[in-house]
mmCIF file of C-alpha atoms in Angstrom:
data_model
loop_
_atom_site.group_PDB
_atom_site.id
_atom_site.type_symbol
_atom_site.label_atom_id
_atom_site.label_comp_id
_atom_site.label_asym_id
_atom_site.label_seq_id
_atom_site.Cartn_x
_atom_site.Cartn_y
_atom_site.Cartn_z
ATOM 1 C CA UNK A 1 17.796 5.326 15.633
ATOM 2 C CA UNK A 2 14.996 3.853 17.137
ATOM 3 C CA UNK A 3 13.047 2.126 13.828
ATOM 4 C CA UNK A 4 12.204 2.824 10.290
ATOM 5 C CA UNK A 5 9.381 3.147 8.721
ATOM 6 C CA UNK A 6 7.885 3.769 5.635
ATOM 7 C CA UNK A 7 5.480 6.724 5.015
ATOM 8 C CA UNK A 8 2.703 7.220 2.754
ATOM 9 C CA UNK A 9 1.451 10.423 1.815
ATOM 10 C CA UNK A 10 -2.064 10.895 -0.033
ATOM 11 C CA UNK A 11 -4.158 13.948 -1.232
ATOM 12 C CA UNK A 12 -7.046 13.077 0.922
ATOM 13 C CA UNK A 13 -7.381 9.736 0.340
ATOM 14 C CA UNK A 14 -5.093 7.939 2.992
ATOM 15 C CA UNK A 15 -7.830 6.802 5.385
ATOM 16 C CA UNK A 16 -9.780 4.825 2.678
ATOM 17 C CA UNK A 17 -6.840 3.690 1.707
ATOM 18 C CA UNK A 18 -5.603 2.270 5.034
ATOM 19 C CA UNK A 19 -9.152 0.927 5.429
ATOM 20 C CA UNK A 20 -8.885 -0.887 2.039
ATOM 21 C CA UNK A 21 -4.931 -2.143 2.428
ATOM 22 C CA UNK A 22 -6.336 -3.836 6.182
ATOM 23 C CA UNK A 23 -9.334 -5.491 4.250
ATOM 24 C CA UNK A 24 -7.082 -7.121 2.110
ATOM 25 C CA UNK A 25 -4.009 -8.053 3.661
ATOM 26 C CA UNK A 26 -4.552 -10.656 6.607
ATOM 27 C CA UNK A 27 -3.808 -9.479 10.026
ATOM 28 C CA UNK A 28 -3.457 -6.171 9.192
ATOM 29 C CA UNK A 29 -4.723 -2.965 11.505
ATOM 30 C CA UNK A 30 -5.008 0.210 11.983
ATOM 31 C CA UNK A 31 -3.127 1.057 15.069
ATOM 32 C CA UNK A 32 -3.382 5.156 15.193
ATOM 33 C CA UNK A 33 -4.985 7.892 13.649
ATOM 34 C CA UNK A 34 -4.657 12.182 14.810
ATOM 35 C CA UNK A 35 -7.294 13.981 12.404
ATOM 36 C CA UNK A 36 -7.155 17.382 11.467
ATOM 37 C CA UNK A 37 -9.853 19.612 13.905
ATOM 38 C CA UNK A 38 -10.364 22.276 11.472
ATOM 39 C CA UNK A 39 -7.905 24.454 13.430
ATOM 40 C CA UNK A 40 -5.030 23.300 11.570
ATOM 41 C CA UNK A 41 -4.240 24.009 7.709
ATOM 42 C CA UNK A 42 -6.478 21.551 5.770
ATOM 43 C CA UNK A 43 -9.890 19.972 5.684
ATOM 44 C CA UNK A 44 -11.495 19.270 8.685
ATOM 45 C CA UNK A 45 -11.017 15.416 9.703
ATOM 46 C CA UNK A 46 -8.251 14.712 7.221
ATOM 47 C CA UNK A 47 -5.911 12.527 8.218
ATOM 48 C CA UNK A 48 -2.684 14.536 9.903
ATOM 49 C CA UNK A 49 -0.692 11.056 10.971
ATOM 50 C CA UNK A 50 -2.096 8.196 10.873
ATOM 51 C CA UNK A 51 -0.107 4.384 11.671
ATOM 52 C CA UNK A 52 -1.394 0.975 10.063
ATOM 53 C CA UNK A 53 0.366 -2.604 10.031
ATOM 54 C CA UNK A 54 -0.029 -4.932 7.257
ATOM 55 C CA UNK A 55 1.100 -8.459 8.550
ATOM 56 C CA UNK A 56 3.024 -6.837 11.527
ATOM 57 C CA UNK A 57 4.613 -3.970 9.326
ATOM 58 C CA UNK A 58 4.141 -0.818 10.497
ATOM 59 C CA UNK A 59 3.432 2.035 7.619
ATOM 60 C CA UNK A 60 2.976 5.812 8.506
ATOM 61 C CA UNK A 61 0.470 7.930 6.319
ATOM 62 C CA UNK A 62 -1.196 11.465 6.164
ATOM 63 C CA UNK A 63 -3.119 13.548 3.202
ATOM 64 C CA UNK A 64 -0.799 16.497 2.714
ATOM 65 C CA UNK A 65 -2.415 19.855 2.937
ATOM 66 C CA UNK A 66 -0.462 21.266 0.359
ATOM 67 C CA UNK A 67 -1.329 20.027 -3.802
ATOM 68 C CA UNK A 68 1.600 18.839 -4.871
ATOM 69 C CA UNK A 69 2.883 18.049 -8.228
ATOM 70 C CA UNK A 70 3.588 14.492 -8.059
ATOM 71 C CA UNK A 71 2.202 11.192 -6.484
ATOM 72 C CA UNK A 72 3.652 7.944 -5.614
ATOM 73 C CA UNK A 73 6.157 5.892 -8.233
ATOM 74 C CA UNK A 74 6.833 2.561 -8.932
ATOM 75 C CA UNK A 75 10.457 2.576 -8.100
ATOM 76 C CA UNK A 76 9.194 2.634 -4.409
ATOM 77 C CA UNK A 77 6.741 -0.447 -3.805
ATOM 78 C CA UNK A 78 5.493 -2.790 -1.449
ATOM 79 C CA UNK A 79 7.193 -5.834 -1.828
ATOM 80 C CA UNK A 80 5.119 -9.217 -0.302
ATOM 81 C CA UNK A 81 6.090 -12.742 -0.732
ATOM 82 C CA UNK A 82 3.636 -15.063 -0.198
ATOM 83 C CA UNK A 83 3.105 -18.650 0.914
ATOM 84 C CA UNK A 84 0.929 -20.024 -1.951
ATOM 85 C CA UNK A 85 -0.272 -19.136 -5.287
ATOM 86 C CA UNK A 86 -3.540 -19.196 -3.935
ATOM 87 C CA UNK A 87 -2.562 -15.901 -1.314
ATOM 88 C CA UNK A 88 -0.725 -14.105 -4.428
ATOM 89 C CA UNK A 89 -3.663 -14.795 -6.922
ATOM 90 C CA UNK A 90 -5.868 -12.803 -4.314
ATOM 91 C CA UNK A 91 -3.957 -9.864 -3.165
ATOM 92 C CA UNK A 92 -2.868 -9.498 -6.727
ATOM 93 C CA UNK A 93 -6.414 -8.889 -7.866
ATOM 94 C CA UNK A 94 -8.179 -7.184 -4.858
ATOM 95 C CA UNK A 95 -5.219 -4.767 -5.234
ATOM 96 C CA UNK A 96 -5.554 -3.983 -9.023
ATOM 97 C CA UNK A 97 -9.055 -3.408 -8.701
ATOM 98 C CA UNK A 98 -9.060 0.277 -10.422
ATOM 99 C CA UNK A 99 -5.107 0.691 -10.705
ATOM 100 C CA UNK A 100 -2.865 -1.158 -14.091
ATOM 101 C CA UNK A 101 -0.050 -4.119 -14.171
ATOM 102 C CA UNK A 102 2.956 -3.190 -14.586
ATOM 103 C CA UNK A 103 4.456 -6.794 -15.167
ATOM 104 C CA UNK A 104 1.378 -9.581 -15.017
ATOM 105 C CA UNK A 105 1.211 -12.118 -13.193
ATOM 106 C CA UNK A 106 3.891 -14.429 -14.666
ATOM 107 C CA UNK A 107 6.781 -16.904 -14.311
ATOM 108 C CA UNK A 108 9.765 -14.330 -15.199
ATOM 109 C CA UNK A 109 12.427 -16.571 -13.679
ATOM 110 C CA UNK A 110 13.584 -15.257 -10.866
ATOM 111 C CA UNK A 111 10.162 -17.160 -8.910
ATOM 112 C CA UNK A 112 7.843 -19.524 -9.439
ATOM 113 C CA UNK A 113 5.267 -16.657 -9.960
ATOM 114 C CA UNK A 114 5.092 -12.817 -9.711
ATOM 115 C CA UNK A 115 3.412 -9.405 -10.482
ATOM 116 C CA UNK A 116 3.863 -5.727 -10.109
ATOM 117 C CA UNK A 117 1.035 -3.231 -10.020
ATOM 118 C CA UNK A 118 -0.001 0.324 -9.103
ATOM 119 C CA UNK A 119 -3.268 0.203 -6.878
ATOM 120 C CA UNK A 120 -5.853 3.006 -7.552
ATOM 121 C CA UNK A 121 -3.887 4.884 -4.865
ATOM 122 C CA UNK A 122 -1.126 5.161 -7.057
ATOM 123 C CA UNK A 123 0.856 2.797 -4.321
ATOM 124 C CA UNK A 124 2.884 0.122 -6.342
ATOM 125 C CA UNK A 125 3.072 -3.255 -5.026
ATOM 126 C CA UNK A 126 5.146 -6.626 -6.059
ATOM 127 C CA UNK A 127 3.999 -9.752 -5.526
ATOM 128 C CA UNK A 128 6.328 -12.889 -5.177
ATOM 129 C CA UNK A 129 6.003 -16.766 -4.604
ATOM 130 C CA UNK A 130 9.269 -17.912 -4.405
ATOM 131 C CA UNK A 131 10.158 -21.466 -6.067
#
C-alpha cells in the first residue's frame, strides 16, 4: 500500500467545496482536477476526481453521477488541532457559515477548547486546542 487517503464524494457540489475548504484553511491547494467532457455519464464539467490538500493533507473528491440516498455523517469528520484560540475561533466560524454545531465551542475537558460542526456540505469537522 502506497498511501491513504480520504475521499469525499458530493452531488455536484465538490468543486465549490474544495474552492471554499482552500480559502479557509491556510496553505491549502488544489493540486488536481479531471472534469467530466460530456462523454461520460453525468453533467458536463462535473468533477470526475479531483485532489486538494488542506495544510499538506491530501483529500480525494468527485460529484457522483448517480443520486444517492445518503450524504456525509458525523461519525466521519475532519479532525484539526490548532495552535491558538485565535486559529480555532476562525475556522470554527468560516466553516459553520450555513451548516449547525453539533457540540459549541466549549471547554468539555478533554482540551482547553473545542467544537464539532457539519459545514453546509454536510462534511463534519472537529476543532481542538489542546491544553
Amino acid at each position: 500500500m502506497s498511501k491513504v487517503t480520504p475521499f469525499l464524494m458530493f452531488q455536484g457540489q465538490a468543486e465549490e467545496a474544495m474552492n471554499y475548504y482552500i480559502s479557509v484553511i491556510d496553505n491549502s491547494e488544489i493540486t488536481s482536477i479531471t472534469r467530466n467532457g460530456g462523454n461520460e455519464s453525468g453533467e458536463a464539467a462535473s468533477i470526475l476526481q479531483a485532489v486538494f490538500t488542506l495544510k499538506g493533507q491530501e483529500f480525494m473528491c468527485l460529484d457522483s453521477n448517480i443520486k444517492h440516498e445518503f450524504t456525509f455523517t458525523p461519525s466521519f469528520s475532519i479532525f484539526i488541532t490548532c495552535d491558538t484560540e485565535d486559529e480555532l475561533d476562525r475556522y470554527y466560524e468560516q466553516l459553520i457559515k450555513g451548516g449547525q454545531a453539533l457540540m459549541p465551542l466549549g471547554d468539555y475537558g478533554f482540551s482547553k477548547k473545542f467544537g464539532w460542526i457539519v459545514d453546509q456540505f454536510g462534511v463534519s469537522w472537529q476543532f481542538n486546542l489542546p491544553e
